Coordinates of C-alpha atoms and ligand atoms in Angstrom, one line a residue:
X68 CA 0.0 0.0 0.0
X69 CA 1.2 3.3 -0.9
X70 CA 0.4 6.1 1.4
X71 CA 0.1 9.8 -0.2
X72 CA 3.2 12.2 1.2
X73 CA 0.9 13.8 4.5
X74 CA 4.2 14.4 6.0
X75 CA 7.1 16.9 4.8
X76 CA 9.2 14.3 6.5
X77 CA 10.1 11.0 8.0
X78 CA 12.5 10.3 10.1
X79 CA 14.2 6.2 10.5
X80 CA 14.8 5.5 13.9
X81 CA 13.2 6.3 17.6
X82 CA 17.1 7.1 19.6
X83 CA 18.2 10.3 20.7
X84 CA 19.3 11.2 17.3
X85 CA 16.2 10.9 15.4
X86 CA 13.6 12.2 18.2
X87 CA 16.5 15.2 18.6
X88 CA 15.5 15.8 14.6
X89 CA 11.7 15.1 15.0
X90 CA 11.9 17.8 17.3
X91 CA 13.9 20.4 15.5
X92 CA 11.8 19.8 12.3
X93 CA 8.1 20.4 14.5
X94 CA 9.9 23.7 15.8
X95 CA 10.3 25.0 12.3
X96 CA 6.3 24.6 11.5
X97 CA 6.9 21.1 9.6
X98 CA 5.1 17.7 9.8
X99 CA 7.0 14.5 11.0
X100 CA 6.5 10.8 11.3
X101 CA 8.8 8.7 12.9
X102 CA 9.1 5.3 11.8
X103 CA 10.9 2.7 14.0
X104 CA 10.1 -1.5 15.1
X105 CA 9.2 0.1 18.8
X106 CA 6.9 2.3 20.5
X107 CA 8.5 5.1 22.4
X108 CA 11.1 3.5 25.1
X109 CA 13.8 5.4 27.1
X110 CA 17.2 4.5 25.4
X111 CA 18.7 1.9 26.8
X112 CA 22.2 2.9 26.7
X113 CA 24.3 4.7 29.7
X114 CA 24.7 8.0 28.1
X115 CA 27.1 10.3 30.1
X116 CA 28.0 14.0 28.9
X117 CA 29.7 16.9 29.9
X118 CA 27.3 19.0 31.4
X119 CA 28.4 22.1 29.6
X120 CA 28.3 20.2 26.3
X121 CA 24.4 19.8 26.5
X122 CA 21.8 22.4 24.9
X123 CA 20.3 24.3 27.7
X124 CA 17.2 22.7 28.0
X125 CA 18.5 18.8 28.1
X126 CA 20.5 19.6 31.5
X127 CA 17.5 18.9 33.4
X128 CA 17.9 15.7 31.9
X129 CA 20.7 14.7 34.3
X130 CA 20.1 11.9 36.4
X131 CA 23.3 12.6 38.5
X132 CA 26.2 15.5 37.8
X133 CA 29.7 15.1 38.9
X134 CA 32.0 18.1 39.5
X135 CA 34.6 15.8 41.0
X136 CA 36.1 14.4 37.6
X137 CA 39.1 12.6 37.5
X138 CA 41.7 10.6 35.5
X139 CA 43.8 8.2 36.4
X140 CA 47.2 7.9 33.9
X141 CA 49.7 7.2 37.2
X142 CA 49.1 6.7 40.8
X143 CA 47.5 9.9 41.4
X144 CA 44.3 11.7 40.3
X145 CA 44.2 14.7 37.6
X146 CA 41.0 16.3 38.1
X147 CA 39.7 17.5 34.8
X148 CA 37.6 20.5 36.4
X149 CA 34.4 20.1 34.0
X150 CA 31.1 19.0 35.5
X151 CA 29.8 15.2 33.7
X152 CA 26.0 14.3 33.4
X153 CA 24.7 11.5 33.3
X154 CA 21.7 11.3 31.9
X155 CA 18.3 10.2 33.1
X156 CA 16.8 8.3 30.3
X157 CA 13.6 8.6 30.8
X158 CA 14.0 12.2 31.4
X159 CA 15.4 13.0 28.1
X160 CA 12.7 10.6 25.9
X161 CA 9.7 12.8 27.7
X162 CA 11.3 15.9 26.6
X163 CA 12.4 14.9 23.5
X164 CA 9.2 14.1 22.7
X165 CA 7.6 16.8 23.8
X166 CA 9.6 18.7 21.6
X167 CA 8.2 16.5 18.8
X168 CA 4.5 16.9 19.8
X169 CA 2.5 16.7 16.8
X170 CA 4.5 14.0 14.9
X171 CA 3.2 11.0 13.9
X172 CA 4.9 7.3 15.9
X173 CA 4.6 4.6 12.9
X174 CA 5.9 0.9 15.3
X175 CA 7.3 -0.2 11.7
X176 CA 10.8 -1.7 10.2
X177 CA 12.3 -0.1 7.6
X178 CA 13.6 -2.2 4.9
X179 CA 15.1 0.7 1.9
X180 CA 13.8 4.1 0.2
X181 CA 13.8 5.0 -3.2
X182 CA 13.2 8.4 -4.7
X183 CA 9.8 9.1 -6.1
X184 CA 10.1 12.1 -8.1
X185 CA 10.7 15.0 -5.9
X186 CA 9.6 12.5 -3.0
X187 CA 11.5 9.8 -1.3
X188 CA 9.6 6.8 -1.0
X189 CA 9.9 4.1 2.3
X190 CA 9.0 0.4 2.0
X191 CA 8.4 -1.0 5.2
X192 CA 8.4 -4.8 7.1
X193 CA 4.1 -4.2 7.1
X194 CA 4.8 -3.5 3.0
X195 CA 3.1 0.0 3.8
X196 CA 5.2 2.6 1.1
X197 CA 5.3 5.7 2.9
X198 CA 6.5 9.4 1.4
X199 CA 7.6 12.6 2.2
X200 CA 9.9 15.3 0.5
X201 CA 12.5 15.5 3.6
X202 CA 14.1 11.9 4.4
X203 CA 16.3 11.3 7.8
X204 CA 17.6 8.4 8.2
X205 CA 18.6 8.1 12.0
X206 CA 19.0 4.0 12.5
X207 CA 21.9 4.2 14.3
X208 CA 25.0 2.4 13.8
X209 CA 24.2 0.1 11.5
X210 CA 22.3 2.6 9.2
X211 CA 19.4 1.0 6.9
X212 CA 20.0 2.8 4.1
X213 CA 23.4 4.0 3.3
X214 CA 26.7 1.4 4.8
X215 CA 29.0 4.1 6.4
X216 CA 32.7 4.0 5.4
X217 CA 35.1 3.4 7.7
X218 CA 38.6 4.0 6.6
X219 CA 41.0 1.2 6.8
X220 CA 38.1 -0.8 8.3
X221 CA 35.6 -0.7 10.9
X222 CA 37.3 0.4 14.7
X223 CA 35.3 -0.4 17.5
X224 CA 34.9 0.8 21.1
X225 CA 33.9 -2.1 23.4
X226 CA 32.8 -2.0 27.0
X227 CA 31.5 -3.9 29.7
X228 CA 29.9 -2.5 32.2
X229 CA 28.0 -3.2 35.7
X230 CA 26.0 -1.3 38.1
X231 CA 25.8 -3.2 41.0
X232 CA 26.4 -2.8 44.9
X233 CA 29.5 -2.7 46.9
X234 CA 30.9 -3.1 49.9
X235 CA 34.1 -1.2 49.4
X236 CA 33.8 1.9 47.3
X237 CA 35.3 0.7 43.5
X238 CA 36.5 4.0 42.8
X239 CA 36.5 7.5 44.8
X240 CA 32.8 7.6 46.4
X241 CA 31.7 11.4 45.4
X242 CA 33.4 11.1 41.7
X243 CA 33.2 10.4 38.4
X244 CA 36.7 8.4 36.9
X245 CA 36.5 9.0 32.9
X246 CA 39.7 7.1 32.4
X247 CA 41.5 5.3 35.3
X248 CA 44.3 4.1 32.9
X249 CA 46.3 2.1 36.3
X250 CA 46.0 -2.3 35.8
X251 CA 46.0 -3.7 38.9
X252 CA 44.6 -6.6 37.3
X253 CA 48.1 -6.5 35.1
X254 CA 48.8 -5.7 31.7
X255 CA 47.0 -6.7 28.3
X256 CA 47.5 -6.7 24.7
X257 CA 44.5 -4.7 24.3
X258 CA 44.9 -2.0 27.2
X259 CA 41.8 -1.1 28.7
X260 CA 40.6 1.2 31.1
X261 CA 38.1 2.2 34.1
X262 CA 35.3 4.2 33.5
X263 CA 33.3 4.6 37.1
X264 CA 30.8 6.7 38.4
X265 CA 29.5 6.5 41.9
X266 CA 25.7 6.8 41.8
X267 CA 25.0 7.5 45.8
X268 CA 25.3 5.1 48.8
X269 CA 26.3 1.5 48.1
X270 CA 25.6 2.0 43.8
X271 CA 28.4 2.0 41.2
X272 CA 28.9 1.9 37.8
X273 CA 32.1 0.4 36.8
X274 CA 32.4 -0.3 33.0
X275 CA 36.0 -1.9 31.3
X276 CA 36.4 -0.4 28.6
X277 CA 38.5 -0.7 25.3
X278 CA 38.7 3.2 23.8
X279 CA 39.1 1.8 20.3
X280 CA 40.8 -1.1 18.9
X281 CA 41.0 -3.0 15.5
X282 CA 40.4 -6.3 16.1
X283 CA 38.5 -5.1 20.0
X284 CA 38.2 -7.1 22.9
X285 CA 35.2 -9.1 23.0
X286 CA 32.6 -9.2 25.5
X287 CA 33.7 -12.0 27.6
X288 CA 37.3 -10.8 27.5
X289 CA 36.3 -7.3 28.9
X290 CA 33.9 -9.1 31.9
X291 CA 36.7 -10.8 33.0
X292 CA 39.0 -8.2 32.7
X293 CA 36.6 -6.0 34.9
X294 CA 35.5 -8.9 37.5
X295 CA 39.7 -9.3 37.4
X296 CA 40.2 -5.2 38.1
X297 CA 37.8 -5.3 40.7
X298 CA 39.2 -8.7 42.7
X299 CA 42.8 -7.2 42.1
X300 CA 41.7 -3.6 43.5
X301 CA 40.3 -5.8 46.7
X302 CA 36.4 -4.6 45.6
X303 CA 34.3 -6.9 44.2
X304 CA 30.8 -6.4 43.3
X305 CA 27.5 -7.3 45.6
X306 CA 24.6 -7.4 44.3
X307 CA 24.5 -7.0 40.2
X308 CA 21.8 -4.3 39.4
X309 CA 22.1 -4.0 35.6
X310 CA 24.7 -5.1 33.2
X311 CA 25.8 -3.2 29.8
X312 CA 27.8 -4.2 26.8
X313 CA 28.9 -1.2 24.6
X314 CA 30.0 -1.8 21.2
X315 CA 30.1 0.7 18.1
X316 CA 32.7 1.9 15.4
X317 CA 34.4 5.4 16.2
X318 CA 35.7 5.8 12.7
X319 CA 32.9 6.8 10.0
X320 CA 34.0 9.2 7.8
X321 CA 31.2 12.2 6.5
X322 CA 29.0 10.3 4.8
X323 CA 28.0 11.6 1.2
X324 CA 26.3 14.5 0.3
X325 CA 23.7 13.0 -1.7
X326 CA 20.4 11.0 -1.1
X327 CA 18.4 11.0 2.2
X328 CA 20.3 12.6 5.4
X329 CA 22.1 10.5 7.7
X330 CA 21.9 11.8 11.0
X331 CA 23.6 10.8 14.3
X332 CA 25.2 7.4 14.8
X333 CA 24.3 6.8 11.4
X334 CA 25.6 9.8 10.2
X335 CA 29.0 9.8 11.2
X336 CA 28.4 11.6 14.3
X337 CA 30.2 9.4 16.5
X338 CA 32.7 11.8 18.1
X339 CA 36.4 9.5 16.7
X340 CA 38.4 9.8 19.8
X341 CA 35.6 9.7 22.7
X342 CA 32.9 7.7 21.2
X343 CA 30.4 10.1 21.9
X344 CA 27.6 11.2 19.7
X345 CA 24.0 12.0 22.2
X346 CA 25.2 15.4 22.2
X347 CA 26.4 16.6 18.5
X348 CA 22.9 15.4 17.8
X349 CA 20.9 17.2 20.4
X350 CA 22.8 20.9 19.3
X351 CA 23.5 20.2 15.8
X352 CA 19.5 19.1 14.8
X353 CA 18.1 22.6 15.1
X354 CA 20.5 24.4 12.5
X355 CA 19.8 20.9 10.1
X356 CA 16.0 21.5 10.5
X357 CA 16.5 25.2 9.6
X358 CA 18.4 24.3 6.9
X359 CA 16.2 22.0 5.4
X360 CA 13.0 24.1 6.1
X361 CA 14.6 26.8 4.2
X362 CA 15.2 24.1 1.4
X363 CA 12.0 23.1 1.3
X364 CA 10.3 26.6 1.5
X365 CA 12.4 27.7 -1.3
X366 CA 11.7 24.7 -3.7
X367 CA 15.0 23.6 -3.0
X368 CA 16.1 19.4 -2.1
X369 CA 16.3 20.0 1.5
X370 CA 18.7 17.0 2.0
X371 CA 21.2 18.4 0.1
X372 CA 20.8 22.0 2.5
X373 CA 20.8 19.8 5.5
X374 CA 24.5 18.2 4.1
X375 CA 25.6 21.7 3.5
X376 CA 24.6 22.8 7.4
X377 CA 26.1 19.5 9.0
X378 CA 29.2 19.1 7.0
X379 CA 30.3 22.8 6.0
X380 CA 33.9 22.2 4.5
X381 CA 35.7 23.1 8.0
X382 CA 33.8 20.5 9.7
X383 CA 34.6 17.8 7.1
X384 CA 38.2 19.0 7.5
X385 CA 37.9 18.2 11.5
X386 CA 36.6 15.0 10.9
X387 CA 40.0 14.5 8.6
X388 CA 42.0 15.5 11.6
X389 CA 40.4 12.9 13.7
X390 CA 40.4 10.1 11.9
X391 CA 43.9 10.6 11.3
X392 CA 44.0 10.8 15.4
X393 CA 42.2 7.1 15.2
X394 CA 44.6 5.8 12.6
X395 CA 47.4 7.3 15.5
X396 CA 46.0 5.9 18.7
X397 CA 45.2 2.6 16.4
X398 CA 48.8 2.3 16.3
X399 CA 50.3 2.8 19.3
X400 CA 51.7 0.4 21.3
X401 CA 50.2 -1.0 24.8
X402 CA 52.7 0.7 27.1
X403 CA 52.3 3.9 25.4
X404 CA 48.6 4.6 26.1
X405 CA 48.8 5.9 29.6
X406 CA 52.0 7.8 28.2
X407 CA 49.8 9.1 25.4
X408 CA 46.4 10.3 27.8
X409 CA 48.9 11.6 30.3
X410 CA 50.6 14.4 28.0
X411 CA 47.0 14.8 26.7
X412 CA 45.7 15.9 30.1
X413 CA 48.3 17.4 30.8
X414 CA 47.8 19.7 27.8
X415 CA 46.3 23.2 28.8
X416 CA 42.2 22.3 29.6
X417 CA 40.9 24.5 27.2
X418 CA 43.1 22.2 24.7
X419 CA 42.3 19.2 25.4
X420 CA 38.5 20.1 26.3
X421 CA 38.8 21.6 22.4
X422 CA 40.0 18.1 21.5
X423 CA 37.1 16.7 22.5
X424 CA 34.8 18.8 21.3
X425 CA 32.8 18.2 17.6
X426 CA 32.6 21.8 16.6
X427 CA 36.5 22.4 17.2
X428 CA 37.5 23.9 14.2
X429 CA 40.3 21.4 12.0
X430 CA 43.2 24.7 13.0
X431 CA 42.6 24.0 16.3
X432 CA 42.5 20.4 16.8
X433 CA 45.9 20.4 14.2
X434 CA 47.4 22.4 16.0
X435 CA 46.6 20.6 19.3
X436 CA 47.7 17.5 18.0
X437 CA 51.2 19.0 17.1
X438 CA 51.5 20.3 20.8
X439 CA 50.3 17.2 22.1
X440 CA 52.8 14.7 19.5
X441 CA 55.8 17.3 20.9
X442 CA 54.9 16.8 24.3
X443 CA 54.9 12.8 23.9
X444 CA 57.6 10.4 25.2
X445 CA 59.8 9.1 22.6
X446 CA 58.3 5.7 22.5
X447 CA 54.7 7.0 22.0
X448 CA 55.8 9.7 19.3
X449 CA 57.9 7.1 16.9
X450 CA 54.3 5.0 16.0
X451 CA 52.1 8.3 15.5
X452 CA 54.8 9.7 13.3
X453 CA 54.9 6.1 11.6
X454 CA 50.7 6.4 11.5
X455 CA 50.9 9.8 10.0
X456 CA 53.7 8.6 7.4
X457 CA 51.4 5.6 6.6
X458 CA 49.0 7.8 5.1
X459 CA 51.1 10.8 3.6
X460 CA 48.1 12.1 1.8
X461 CA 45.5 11.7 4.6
X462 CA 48.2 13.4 6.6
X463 CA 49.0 16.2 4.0
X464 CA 45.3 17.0 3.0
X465 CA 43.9 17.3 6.7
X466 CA 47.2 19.1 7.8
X467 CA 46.6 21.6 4.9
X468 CA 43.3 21.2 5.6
X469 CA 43.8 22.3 8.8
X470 CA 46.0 25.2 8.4
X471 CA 43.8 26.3 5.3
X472 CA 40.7 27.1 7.8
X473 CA 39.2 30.8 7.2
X474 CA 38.8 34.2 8.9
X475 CA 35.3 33.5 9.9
X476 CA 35.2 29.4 10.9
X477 CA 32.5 28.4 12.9
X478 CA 30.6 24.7 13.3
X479 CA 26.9 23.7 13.4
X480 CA 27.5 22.2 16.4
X481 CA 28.1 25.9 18.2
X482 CA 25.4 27.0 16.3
X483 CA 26.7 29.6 14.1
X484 CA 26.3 29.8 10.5
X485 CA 29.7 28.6 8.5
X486 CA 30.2 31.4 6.1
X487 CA 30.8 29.1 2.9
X488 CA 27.5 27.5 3.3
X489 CA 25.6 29.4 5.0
X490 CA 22.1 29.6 4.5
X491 CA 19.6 32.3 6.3
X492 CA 21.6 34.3 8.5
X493 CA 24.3 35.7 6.1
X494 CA 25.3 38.2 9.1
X495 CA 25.3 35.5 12.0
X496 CA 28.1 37.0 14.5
X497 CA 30.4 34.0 15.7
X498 CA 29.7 32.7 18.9
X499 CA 32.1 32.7 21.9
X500 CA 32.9 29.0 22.2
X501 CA 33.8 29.4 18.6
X502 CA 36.1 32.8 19.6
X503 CA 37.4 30.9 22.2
X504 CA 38.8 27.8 20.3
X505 CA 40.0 30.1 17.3
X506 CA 42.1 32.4 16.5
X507 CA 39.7 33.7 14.5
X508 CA 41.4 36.5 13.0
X509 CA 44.4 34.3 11.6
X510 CA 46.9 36.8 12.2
X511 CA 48.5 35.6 15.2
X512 CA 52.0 33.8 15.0
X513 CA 52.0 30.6 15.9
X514 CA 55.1 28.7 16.7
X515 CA 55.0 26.4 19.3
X516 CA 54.4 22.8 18.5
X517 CA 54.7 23.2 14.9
X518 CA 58.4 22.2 13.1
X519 CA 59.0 24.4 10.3
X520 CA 56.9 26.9 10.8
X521 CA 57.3 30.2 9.6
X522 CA 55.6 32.3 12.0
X523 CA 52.0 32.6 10.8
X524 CA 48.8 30.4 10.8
X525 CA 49.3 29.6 7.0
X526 CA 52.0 27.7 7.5
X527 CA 52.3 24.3 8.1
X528 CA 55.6 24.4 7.4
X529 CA 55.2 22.8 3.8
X530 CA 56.1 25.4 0.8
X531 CA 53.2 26.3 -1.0
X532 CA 54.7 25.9 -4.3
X533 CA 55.8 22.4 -3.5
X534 CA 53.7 18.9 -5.0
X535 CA 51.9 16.2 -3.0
X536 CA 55.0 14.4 -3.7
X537 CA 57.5 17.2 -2.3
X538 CA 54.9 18.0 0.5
X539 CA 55.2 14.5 2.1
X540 CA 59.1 14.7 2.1
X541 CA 58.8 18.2 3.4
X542 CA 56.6 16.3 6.2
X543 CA 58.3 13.5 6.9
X544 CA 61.3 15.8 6.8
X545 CA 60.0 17.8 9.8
X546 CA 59.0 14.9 11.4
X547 CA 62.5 12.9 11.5
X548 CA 63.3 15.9 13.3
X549 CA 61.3 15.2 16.4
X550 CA 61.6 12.0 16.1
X551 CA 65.8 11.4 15.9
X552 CA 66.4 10.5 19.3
X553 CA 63.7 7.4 18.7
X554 CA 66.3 6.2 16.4
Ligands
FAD842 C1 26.0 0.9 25.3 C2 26.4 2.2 24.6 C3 26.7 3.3 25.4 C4 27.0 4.5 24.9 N1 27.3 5.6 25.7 C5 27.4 6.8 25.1 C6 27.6 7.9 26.0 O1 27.8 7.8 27.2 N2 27.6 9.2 25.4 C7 27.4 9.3 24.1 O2 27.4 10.5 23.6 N3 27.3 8.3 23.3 C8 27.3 7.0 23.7 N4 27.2 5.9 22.9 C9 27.3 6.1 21.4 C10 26.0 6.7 20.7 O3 25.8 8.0 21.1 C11 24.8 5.8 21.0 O4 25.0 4.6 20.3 C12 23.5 6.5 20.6 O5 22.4 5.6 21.0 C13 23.3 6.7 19.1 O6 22.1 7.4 18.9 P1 21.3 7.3 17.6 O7 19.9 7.9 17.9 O8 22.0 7.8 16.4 O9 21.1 5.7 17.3 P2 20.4 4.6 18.2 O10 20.3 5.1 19.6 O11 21.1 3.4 18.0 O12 18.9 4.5 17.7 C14 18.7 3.9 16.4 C15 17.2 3.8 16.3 O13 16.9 3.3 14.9 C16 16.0 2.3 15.0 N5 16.1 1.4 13.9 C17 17.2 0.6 13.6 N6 16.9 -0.1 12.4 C18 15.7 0.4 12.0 C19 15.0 0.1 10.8 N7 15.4 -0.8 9.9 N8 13.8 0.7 10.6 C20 13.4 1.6 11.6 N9 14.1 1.9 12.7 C21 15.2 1.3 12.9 C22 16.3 1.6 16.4 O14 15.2 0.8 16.8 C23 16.5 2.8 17.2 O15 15.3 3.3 17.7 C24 26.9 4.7 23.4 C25 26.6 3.6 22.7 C26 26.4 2.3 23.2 C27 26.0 1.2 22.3

C-alpha cells in the first residue's frame, strides 16, 4: 500500500538522534513521522556527557552531575575540572518528545527508500510505502540505508559495564573516573581502562572499557578483565543491578552529500576519539532543520541543504584530523597509552576540552595535535609519526586542511552559521565558544608545536609551491626531526 506524502518528513529510527531531529523539524512549522520496530522506550544505553556540552534545556535531563572528575594515567588523580552528566533516560525521551508533539509514531521496520520524483519513498516490514519530500535516516550504527565507510576498516569501542552494589567503594565515592588508565589486574594486549561513576550510597557503575581497537576485545574478554580489576583492587561487586555491553565503530567518515540525510550514529556523528555522539545530535538538529526548512520553502532538495549545514567544509576538515588521530591511537603500542592520555591531560584544559569537542575547528584540533605529539615520550611519538607517514596524503590533506581554515570558521554544532554555506543568516556573528577555540582573525604567529613553521597560521611548514609528492618529504622531513632520538 502506498500512502500519499501527508508528512514533509520521516524520520528512520526512535534514539536520541532521530527524536532530537523530530523535534527540531516540529519547531520550524513542519510535519513528522517517525518510523521505528518500537513504541516510544527510554534509550537503553548509559549516556554520560559533559554538562556544559548539552543544549540548555537537556540539562534537566541529568540523572546525576559530577564536578569531582578525574583521570587516572599514574598513581595519582588529575582532576579535569568540568562538571559530567549522566543522563536520566527517561527524562530526556519525555522531553524529546515533547519537543516533537505533533509527529506521527509509525511501530514499523524499515527495509530501503527509493526516490519518487521529488519525494522519497519508504518500504516497510508491514509493506506500507510511505513518502515525504524530507528523508532522515537516523538508525543508528548500522544505518538501513546508506553502509558508512570506515577508513581502513571498521574500529570499535567495546565495553563492559555493571552497576551493581559494593561493599568497598570501586573507585573515589563522590566522583566520576573518565579514564582510570592504572592495571592492577596486570597488563594486556588490548589496554583497557576504568570508567566509574559513583551513583550514591552503596551503587556503582564500573564499566571496562576498550577506547578503540581494531580487532577489540570481545565481551567475555572485557567481563573478565573488569570482574579481574575489581578482585585485584580488593572490591568486588554485591549485588548486580544492571549489566551493559557497549560496542560501536568510532571511525565513519562524513557520509555523502547525496540522497536522504544520515543523522547521528548513522551519520557519522560518533565523536572518533571519545565515542560520543547523544550530544552533537541534540545541538546540531536545530540548524539541520533550519536548513532544510529553508530548502523546502524555497523549492530547494532539503537533503542536500541539511549536508551543506552539517558538514560545512571546515567541519569535514575536523573530521579529517580525527580520523587521522584514530589511525594514530590505532597504532600505538600497549605501554604507550597511559603515556599518550597523560601528556594529553596534561595539555592546557581549554586544549584538550577543544579536542574533544565536535565543533572544534580542523586549526585548532591540528594544531593541538602537534602540541600534544611534541609533548609525547619518545616511545609514543615514533608509531604516530609512523601512522601519520602511513597515510602521507591523509596526513598532507587534513594538515593543509587544517592550516587552510578561514577568517570566519564556525561549526553547526556551536550553532553559528559557517560562512561558505551558509544559508539564512548571512550576518550571524560568531559565537564565543567558537572565539574561544580560534584564532579567529588568523593573524596571530603561531610557533610552538609546529616544526618548520614560519611564524604565521598559514604555514604548516610545507612550501606552497611544492607537489603532493614534495609536500610529504617536506613532512616526513619535519618529522624525523622530532623523532631522531627514537632512532
Ligand atoms: C551501550 C552504549 C553506550 C554509549 N554511551 C554513550 C555515551 O555515554 N555518550 C554518548 O554520547 N554516546 C554514547 N554511545 C554512542 C552513541 O551515542 C549511542 O549509540 C546512541 O544511542 C546513538 O544514537 P542514535 O539515535 O544515532 O542511534 P540509536 O540510539 O542506535 O537509535 C537507532 C534507532 O533506529 C531504530 N532502527 C534501527 N533499524 C531500523 C529500521 N530498519 N527501521 C526503523 N528503525 C530502525 C532503532 O530501533 C533505534 O530506535 C553509546 C553507545 C552504546 C552502544
Amino acid at each position: 500500500m502506498i500512502l500519499p506524502a501527508d508528512t514533509h518528513a520521516l524520520i528512520i529510527g526512535g534514539g536520541p538522534a532521530a527524536l532530537a531531529m523530530t523535534g527540531a523539524l516540529r519547531g520550524e512549522g513542519l510535519s513528522v513521522r517517525v518510523i521505528t520496530p518500537h513504541a516510544p522506550t527510554a534509550f537503553p544505553a548509559t549516556y554520560g556527557a559533559w554538562l556544559d556540552d548539552l543544549p540548555g534545556w537537556a540539562r534537566s535531563c541529568a540523572a546525576h552531575v559530577w564536578t569531582d572528575v578525574r583521570v587516572y594515567t599514574g598513581p595519582e588523580p588529575t582532576p579535569l575540572l568540568r562538571p559530567y552528566a549522566l543522563l536520566d533516560n527517561a527524562r530526556l525521551l519525555r522531553a524529546l518528545l515533547a519537543r516533537a508533539s505533533g509527529s506521527v509514531w509509525t511501530c514499523d521496520h524499515v527495509l530501503g527508500a527509493q526516490p519518487a520524483g521529488a519525494l522519497w519513498a519508504v518500504t516497510t516490514r508491514s509493506g506500507v510505502t510511505y513518502r515525504a519530500a524530507f528523508l532522515v535516516d537516523a538508525s543508528g550504527h548500522h544505518p538501513v540505508l546508506q553502509p558508512p565507510v570506515h577508513p581502513g576498516g571498521a574500529a570499535l569501542q567495546t565495553a563492559y559495564g555493571l552497576t551493581a552494589r559494593f561493599e568497598r567503594p570501586p573507585s573515589p565515592p563522590g566522583a566520576m573516573v573518565w579514564m582510570d588508565h592504572r592495571a592492577p589486574h596486570g597488563p594486556h594486549p588490548h589496554p583497557t581502562f576504568l570508567y566509574a561513576m559513583h551513583l550514591g550510597g552503596d551503587r556503582y557503575f564500573v564499566e571496562e572499557t576498550s577506547l578503540i581497537a581494531r580487532p577489540a576485545p570481545t565481551r567475555s574478554d572485557l567481563r573478565g578483565r573488569l570482574h579481574a580489576r575489581l578482585r585485584a583492587q580488593g572490591t568486588p561487586p554485591g549485588e548486580i543491578l544492571a549489566e551493559e555491553w557497549v560496542s560501536f565503530p568510532m571511525n565513519a567518515a562524513a557520509p555523502a552529500a547525496h540522497g536522504p540525510l544520515a543523522f547521528g550514529a548513522a551519520g557519522g556523528m560518533v565523536h572518533p576519539i571519545s565515542g560520543f555522539q547523544v550530544t552533537a545530535a541534540l545541538r546540531a538538529a536545530p540548524l539541520v532543520a533550519r536548513a532544510a526548512a529553508a530548502a523546502l520553502a524555497g523549492g530547494d532538495d532539503p537533503h542536500r541543504a541539511a549536508w551543506a549545514a552539517l558538514w560545512p567544509a571546515p567541519r569535514r576538515a575536523e573530521r579529517d584530523v580525527h580520523l587521522l588521530g584514530v589511525q594514530a591511537l590505532l597504532t600505538l603500542p600497549p605501554e604507550a597509552l597511559s603515556p599518550f592520555f597523560q601528556a594529553f591531560f596534561a595539555l592546557p584544559a581549554e586544549q584538550w576540552r577543544a579536542f574533544l569537542d565536535p565543533g572544534t575547528p580542523a586549526g585548532t584540533l591540528a594544531r593541538i595535535m602537534l602540541r600534544l605529539f611534541v609533548a609525547l615520550p619518545a616511545r609514543a611519538r615514533l608509531p604516530l609519526t609512523r601512522a601519520a607517514l602511513a597515510r602521507p596524503r591523509s596526513s598532507v590533506t587534513a594538515l593543509r586542511a587544517a592550516m587552510k581554515v578561514t577568517s570566519r570558521v564556525s561549526h553547526p554544532l556551536h550553532g553559528a552559521v559557517p560562512q561558505a554555506e551558509r544559508m539564512t543568516h548571512p550576518d550571524l556573528p560568531l559565537d564565543d565558544d567558537t572565539r574561544d577555540h580560534e584564532d579567529t582573525s588568523q593573524t596571530e604567529p603561531v610557533t610552538e608545536g609546529m616544526q618548520g613553521s614560519t611564524g604565521s597560521t598559514d604555514a604548516n611548514g610545507l612550501d606552497p609551491n611544492a607537489d603532493l609528492g614534495e609536500k610529504v618529504e617536506e613532512l616526513r622531513e619535519n618529522l624525523r626531526a622530532m623523532t631522531r632520538t627514537d632512532r
